[in-house]
Every structure is written in C-alpha cells, then in structure tokens.
PDB file of C-alpha atoms and ligand atoms in Angstrom:
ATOM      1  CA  UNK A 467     294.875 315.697-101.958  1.00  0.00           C
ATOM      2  CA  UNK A 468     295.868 314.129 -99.088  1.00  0.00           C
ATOM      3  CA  UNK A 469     299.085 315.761 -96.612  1.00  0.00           C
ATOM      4  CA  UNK A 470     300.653 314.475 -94.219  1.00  0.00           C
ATOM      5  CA  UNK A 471     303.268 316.804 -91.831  1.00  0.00           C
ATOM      6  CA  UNK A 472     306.171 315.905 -90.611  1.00  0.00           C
ATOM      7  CA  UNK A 473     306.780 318.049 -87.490  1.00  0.00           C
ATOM      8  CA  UNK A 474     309.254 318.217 -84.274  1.00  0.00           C
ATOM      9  CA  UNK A 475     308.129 320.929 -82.033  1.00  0.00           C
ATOM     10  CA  UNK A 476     306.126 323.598 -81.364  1.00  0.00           C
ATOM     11  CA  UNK A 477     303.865 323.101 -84.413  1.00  0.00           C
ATOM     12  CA  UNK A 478     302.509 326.895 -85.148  1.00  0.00           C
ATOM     13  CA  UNK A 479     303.254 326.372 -88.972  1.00  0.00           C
ATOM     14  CA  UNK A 480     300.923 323.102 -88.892  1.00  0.00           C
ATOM     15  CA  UNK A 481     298.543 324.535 -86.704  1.00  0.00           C
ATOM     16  CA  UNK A 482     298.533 327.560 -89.477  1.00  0.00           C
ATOM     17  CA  UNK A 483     297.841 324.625 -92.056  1.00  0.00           C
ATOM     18  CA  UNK A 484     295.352 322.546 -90.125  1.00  0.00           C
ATOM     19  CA  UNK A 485     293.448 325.939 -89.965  1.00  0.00           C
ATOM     20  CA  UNK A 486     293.468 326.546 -93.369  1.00  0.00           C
ATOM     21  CA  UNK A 487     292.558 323.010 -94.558  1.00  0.00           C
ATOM     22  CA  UNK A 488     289.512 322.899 -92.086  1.00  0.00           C
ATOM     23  CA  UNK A 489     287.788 325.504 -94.865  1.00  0.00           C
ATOM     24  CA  UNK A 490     285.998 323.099 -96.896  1.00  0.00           C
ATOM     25  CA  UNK A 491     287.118 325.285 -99.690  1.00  0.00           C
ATOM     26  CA  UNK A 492     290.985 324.491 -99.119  1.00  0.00           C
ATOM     27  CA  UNK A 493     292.093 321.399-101.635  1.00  0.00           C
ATOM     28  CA  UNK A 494     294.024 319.395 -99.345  1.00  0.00           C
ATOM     29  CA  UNK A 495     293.281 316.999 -96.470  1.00  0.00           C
ATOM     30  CA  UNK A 496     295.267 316.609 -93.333  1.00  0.00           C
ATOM     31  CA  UNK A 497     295.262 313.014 -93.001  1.00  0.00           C
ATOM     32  CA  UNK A 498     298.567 312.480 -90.402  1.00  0.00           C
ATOM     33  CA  UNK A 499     300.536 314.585 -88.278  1.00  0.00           C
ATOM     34  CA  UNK A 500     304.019 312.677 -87.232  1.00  0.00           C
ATOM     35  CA  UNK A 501     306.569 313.705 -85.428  1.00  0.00           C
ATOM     36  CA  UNK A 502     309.884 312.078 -84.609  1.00  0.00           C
ATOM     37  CA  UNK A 503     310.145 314.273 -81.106  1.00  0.00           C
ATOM     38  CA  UNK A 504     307.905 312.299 -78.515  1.00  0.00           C
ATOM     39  CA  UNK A 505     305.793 314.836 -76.749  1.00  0.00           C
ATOM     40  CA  UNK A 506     306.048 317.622 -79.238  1.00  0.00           C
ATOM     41  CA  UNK A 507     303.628 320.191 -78.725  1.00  0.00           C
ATOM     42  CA  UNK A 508     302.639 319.792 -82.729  1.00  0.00           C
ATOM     43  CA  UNK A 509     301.152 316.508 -81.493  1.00  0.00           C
ATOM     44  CA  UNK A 510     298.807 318.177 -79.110  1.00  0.00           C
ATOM     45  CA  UNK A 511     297.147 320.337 -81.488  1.00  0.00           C
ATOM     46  CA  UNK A 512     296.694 317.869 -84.250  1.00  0.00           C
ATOM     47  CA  UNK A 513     294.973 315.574 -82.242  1.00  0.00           C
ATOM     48  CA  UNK A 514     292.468 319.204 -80.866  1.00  0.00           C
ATOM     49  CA  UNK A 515     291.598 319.071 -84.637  1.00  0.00           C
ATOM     50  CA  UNK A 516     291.367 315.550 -84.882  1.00  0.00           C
ATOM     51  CA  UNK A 517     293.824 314.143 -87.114  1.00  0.00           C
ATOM     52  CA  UNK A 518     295.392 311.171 -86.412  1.00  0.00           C
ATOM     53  CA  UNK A 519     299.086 311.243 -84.998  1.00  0.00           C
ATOM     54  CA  UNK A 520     302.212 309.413 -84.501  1.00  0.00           C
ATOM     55  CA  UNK A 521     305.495 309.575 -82.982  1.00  0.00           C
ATOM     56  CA  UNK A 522     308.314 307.674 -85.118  1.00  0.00           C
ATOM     57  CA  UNK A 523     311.168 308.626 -82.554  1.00  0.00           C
ATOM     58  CA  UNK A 524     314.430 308.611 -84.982  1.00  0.00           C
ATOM     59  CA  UNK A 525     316.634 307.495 -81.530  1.00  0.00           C
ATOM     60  CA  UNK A 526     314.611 304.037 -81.853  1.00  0.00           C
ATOM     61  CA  UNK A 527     316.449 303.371 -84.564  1.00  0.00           C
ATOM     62  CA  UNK A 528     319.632 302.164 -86.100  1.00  0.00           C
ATOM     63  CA  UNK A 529     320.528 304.515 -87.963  1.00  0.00           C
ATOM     64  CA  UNK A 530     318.283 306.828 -90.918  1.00  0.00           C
ATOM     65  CA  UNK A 531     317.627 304.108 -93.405  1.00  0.00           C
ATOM     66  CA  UNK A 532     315.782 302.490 -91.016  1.00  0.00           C
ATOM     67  CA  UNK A 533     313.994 305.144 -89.264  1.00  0.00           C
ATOM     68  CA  UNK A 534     313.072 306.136 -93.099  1.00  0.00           C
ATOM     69  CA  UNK A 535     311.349 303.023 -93.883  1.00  0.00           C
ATOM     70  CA  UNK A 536     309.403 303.503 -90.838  1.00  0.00           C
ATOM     71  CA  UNK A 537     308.116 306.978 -91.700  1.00  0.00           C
ATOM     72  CA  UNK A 538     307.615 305.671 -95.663  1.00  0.00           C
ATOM     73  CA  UNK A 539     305.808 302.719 -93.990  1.00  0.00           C
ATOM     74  CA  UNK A 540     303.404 305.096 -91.723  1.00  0.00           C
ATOM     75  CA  UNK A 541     303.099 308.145 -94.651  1.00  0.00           C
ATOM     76  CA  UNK A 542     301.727 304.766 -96.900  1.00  0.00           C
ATOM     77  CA  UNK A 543     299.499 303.752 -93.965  1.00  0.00           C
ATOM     78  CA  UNK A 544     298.038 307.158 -94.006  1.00  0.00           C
ATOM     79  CA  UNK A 545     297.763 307.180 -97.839  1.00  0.00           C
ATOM     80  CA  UNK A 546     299.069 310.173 -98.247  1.00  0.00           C
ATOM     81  CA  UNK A 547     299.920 312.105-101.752  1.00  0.00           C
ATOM     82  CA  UNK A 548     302.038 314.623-100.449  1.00  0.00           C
ATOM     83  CA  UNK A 549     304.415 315.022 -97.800  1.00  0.00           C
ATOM     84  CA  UNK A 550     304.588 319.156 -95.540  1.00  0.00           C
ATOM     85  CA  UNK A 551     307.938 319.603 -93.725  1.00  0.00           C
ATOM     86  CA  UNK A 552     306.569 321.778 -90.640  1.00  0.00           C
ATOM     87  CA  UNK A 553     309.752 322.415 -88.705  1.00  0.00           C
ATOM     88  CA  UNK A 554     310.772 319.194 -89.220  1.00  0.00           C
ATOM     89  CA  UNK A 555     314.407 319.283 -87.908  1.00  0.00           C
ATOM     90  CA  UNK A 556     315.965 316.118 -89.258  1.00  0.00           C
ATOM     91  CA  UNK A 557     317.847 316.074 -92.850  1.00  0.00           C
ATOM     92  CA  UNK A 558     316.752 313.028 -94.863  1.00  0.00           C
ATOM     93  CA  UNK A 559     318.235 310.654 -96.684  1.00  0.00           C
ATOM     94  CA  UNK A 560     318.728 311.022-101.055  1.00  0.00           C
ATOM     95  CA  UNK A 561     316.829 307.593-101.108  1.00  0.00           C
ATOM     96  CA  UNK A 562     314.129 309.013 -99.170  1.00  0.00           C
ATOM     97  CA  UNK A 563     313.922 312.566-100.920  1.00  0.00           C
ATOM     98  CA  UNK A 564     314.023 310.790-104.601  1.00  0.00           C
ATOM     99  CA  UNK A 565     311.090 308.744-103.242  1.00  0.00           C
ATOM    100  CA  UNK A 566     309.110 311.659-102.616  1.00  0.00           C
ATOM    101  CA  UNK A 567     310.119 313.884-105.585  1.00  0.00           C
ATOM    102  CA  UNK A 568     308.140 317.010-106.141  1.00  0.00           C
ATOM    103  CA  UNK A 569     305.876 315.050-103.447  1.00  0.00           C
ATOM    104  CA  UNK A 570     307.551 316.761-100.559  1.00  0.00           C
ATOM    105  CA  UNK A 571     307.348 320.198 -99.433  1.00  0.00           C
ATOM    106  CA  UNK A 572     308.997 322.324 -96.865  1.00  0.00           C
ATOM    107  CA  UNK A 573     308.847 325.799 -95.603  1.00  0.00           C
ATOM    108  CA  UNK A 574     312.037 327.493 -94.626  1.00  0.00           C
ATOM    109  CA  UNK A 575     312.252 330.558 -92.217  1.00  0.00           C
ATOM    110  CA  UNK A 576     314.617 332.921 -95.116  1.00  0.00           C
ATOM    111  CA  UNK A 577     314.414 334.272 -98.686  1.00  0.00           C
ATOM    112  CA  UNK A 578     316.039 331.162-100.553  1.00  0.00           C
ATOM    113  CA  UNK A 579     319.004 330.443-101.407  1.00  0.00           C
ATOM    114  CA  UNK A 580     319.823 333.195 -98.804  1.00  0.00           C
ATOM    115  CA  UNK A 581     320.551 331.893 -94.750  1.00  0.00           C
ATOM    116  CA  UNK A 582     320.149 328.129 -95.636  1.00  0.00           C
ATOM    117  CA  UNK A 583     320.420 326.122 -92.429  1.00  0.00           C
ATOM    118  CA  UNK A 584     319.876 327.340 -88.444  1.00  0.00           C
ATOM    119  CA  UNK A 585     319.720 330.519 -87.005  1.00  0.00           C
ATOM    120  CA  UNK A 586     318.435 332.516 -89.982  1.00  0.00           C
ATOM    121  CA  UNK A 587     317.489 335.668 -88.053  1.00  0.00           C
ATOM    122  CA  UNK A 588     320.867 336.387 -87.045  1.00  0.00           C
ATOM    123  CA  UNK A 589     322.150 335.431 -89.779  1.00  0.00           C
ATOM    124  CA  UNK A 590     320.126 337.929 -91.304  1.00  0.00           C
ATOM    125  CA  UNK A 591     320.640 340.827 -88.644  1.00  0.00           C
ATOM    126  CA  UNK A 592     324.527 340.199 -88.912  1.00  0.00           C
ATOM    127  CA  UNK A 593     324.367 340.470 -92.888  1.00  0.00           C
ATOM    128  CA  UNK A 594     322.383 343.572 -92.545  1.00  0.00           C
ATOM    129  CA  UNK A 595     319.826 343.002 -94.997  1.00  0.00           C
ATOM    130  CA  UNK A 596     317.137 345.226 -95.563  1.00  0.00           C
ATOM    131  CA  UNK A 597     314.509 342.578 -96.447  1.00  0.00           C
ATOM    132  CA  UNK A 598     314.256 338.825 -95.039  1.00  0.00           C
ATOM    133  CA  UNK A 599     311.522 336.578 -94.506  1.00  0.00           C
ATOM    134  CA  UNK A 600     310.065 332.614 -95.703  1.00  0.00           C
ATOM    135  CA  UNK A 601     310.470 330.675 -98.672  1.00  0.00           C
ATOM    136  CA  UNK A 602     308.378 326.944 -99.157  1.00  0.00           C
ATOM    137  CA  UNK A 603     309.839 324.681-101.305  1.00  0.00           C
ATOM    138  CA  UNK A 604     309.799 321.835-103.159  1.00  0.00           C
ATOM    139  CA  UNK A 605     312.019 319.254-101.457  1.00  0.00           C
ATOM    140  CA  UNK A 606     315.655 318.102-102.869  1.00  0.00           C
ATOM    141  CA  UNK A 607     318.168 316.519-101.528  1.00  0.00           C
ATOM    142  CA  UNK A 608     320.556 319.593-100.772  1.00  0.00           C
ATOM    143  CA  UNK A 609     319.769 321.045 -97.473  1.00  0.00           C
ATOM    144  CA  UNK A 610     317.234 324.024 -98.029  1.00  0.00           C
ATOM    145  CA  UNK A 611     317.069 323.380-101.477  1.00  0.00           C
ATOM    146  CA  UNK A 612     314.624 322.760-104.231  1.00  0.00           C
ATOM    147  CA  UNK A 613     312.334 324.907-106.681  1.00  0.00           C
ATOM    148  CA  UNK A 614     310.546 327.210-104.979  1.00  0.00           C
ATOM    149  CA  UNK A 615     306.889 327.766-104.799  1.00  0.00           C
ATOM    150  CA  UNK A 616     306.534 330.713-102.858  1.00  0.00           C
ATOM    151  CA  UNK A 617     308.066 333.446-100.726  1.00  0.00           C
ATOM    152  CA  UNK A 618     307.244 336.201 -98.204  1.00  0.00           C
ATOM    153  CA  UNK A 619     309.156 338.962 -97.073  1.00  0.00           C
ATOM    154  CA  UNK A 620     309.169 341.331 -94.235  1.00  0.00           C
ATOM    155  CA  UNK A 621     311.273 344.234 -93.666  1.00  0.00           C
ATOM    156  CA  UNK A 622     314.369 344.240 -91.073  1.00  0.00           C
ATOM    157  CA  UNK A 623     313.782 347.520 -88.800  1.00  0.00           C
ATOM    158  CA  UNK A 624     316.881 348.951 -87.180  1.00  0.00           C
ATOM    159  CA  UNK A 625     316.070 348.079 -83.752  1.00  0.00           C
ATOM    160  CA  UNK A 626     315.283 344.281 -84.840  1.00  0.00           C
ATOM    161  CA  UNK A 627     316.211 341.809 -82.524  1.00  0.00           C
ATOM    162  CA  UNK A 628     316.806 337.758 -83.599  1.00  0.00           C
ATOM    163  CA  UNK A 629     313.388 337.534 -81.663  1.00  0.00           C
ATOM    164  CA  UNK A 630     311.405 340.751 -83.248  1.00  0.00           C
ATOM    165  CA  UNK A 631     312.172 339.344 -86.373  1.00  0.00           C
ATOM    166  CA  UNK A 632     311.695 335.841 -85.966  1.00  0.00           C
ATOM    167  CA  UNK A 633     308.340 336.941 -84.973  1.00  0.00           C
ATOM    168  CA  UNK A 634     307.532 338.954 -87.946  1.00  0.00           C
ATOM    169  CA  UNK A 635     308.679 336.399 -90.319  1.00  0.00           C
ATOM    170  CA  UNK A 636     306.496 333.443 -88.315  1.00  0.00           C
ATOM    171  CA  UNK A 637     303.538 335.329 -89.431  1.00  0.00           C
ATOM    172  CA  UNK A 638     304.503 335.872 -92.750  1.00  0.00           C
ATOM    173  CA  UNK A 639     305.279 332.165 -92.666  1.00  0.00           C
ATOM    174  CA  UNK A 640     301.525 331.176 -90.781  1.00  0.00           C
ATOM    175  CA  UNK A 641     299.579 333.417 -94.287  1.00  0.00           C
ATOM    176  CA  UNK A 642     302.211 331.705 -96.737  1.00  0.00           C
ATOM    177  CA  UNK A 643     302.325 327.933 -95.878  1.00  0.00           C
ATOM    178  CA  UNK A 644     298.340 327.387 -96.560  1.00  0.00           C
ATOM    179  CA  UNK A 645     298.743 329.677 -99.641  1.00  0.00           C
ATOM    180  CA  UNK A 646     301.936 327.426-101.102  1.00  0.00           C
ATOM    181  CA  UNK A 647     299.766 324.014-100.062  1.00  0.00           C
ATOM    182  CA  UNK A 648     296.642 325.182-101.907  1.00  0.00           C
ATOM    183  CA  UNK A 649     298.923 326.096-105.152  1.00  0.00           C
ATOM    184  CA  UNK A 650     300.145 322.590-104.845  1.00  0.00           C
ATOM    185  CA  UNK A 651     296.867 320.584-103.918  1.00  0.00           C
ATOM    186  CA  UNK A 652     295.192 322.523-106.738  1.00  0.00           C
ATOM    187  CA  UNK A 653     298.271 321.221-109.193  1.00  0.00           C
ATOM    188  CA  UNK A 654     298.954 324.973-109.943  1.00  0.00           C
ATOM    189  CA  UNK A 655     302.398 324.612-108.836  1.00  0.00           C
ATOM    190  CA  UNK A 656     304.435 322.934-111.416  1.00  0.00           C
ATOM    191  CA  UNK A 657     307.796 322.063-111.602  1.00  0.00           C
ATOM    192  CA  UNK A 658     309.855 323.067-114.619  1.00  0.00           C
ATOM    193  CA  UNK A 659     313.760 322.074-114.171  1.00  0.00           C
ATOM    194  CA  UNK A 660     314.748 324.172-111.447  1.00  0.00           C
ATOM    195  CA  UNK A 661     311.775 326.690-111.061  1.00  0.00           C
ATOM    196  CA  UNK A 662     307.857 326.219-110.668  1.00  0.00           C
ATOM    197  CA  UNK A 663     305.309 327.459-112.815  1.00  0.00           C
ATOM    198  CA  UNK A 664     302.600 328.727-111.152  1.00  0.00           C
ATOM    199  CA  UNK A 665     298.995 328.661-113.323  1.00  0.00           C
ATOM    200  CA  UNK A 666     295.369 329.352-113.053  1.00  0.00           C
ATOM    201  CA  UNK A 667     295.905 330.305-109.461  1.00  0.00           C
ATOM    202  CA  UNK A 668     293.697 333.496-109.463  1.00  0.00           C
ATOM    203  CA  UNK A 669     295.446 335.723-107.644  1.00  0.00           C
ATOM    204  CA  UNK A 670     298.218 337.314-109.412  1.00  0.00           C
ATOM    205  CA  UNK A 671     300.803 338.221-106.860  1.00  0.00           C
ATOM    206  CA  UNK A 672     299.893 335.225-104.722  1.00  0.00           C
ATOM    207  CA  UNK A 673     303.154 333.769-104.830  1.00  0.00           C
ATOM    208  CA  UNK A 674     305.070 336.786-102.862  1.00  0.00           C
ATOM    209  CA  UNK A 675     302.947 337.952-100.166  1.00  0.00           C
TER     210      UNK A 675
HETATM  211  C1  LIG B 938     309.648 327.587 -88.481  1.00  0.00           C
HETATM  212  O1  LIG B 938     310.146 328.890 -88.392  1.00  0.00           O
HETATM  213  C2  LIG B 938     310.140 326.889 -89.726  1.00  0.00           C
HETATM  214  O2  LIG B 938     310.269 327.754 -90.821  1.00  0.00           O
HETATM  215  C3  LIG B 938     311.503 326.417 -89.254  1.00  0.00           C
HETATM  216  O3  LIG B 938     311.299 325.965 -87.950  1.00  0.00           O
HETATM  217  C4  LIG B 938     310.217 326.703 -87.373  1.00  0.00           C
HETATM  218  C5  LIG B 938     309.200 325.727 -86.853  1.00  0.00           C
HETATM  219  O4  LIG B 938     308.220 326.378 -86.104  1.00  0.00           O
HETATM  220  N1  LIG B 938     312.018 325.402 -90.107  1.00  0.00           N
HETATM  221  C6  LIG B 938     313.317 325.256 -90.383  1.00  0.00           C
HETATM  222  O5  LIG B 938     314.182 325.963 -89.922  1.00  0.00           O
HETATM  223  C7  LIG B 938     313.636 324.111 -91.348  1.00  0.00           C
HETATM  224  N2  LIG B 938     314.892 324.333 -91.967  1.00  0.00           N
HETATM  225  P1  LIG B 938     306.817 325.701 -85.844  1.00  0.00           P
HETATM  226  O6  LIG B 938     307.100 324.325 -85.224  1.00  0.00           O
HETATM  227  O7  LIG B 938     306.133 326.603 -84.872  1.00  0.00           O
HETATM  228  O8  LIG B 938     306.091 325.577 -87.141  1.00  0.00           O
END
C-alpha cells in the first residue's frame, strides 16, 4: 500500500513510521512526505530516508479549496492509496475528507472522544484523569473524529507536568502509529458504521498497547 504523510513540524510521529515501513516486513510504502510548513523539520528527515518531499504552503493560496486541490493534485502524483495525518495542523475541508473516506488516517495525542483539539496534556492534568494517552483514527469530517483503529494509554503520575506527560504519551504514540498503519495496509482494519473491526491481525491485544 502506498502512504503518503501529511506533516507540519517536528515530524517524530513520521520519523516513527518511516522506521517502521523501512522493515521489508511492514505492508506499506512511504511514497511522499508533504508538508504545508516550509522548512519543517519533518522534511529533513524524510528526505535522510529518501522519500520524496514537498512543501504545498497553504498561505500560497486563496483560500482551502484551492490549497486542497493542490495537495489532491500532488497525493495523485505520488499515487498514493492512503493518506497519514502526522501532526498535520490544518483542519480540512468536508469535500476533501469525503474524497479520502476511510483513505485517511490520523493520530491524535488523547484517548478519543476525550481532549479533542489543542493542548491535550493540560487538558488532561486539569481534568485529573488517571489514564490519558493516543488514539489513530480514521478520518471524518468533525475535528478529531472518526472510527477508531487503535489506542494507547499511559498513566498520569501526580507530579506530571504538561511536558512529563506529553513525553510519555509521544512514545506511546511513536509504538502505536506503525502498529495502526500495518492493521490498515494489511486491510485488517475495517470499518463498520462507526467502529472498526479489527481481523486476522495476530496479536490479540494489538489494538491497545
Ligand atoms: C503529535 O503529538 C500528534 O499526536 C499531534 O501533534 C504532534 C506532532 O508531533 N497531533 C495533533 O494534535 C493533531 N490533532 P510530531 O510532528 O513530532 O509527530
């Protein structure tokens, strides 16, 4: 199957799945890396592993529609089957979320449908939760919404900070990314109205790390 990421920074969970889908044994193929924040770091380490990049910079462009046609026009280029939110920090259009119905994945830093949206670590801390940690997801057009193909959760310790546990959940979120993508690649994850059916996948807890 062939992936391309849609990033706009820092880029550790792509660099978590460009790992991952180096092992001949992973199902999917990295075929573009694009990122709509010129000089974003993701860039950098897509083009160390050799994938082929671009920048589709949404301030070059009148408004989303267009900017959308732009990144359809580039993901078709590519050729790719399936579409990896990686931190990608623009919300997209209905138009362009039908077009890539359960095409399009994401992976979102809380346990879904809790802390939708920014700052989920504090969000977290403030609600005093016992448990947080990272959902991915298949994308709809509701912000942070959309059947879910797997979670991971990490406890909250009392001394937590928004930092400490951003950092614990990032790792949780490097182990479950490549895990979701496999599920997917492998057409193990299957949606089924509002849920996904996971089959055939092997390991039996593999969905909640
Ligand atoms: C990750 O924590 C990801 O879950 C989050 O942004 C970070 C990107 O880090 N995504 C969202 O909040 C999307 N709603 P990265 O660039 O190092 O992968």
């Amino acid at each position: 199957m062939k992936v391309a990421v849609l990033v706009s920074g820092r880029g550790s969970n792509l660099q978590a799945l460009l790992d991952a889908c180096a092992d001949p044994s992973h199902p999917a193929e990295i075929v573009a890396v694009i990122s709509n924040v010129p000089g974003a770091y993701a860039l950098e380490r897509a083009e160390k592993a050799g994938v082929t990049t671009q920048v589709i910079d949404h301030k070059a462009y009148d408004g989303r529609p267009a900017f959308e046609d732009a990144l359809n026009a580039a993901l078709d280029e590519a050729g790719a089957d399936l579409v990896c939110l990686a931190g990608f920090m623009r919300l997209l259009t209905d138009a362009f979320v039908d077009r890539w119905h359960d095409r399009m994945i994401n992976i979102h830093p809380s346990l879904l449908p809790s802390f939708k949206g920014l700052h989920t670590h504090e969000r977290a801390l403030e609600a005093g939760v016992r448990f947080h940690g990272c959902t991915v997801h298949f994308v709809r057009a509701d912000m942070d919404a959309g059947p879910i193909i797997a979670q991971a959760a990490v406890p909250v310790h009392p001394d937590d900070d928004a930092d400490a546990l951003g950092a614990r959940v990032l790792e949780a979120e490097h182990r479950l990314y490549p895990l979701a993508l496999r599920l997917v690649a492998e057409g193990h994850a299957r949606v089924s109205g509002q849920r996904v059916v996971i089959t055939n996948h092997g390991a039996p807890d593999s969905t909640v790390l």
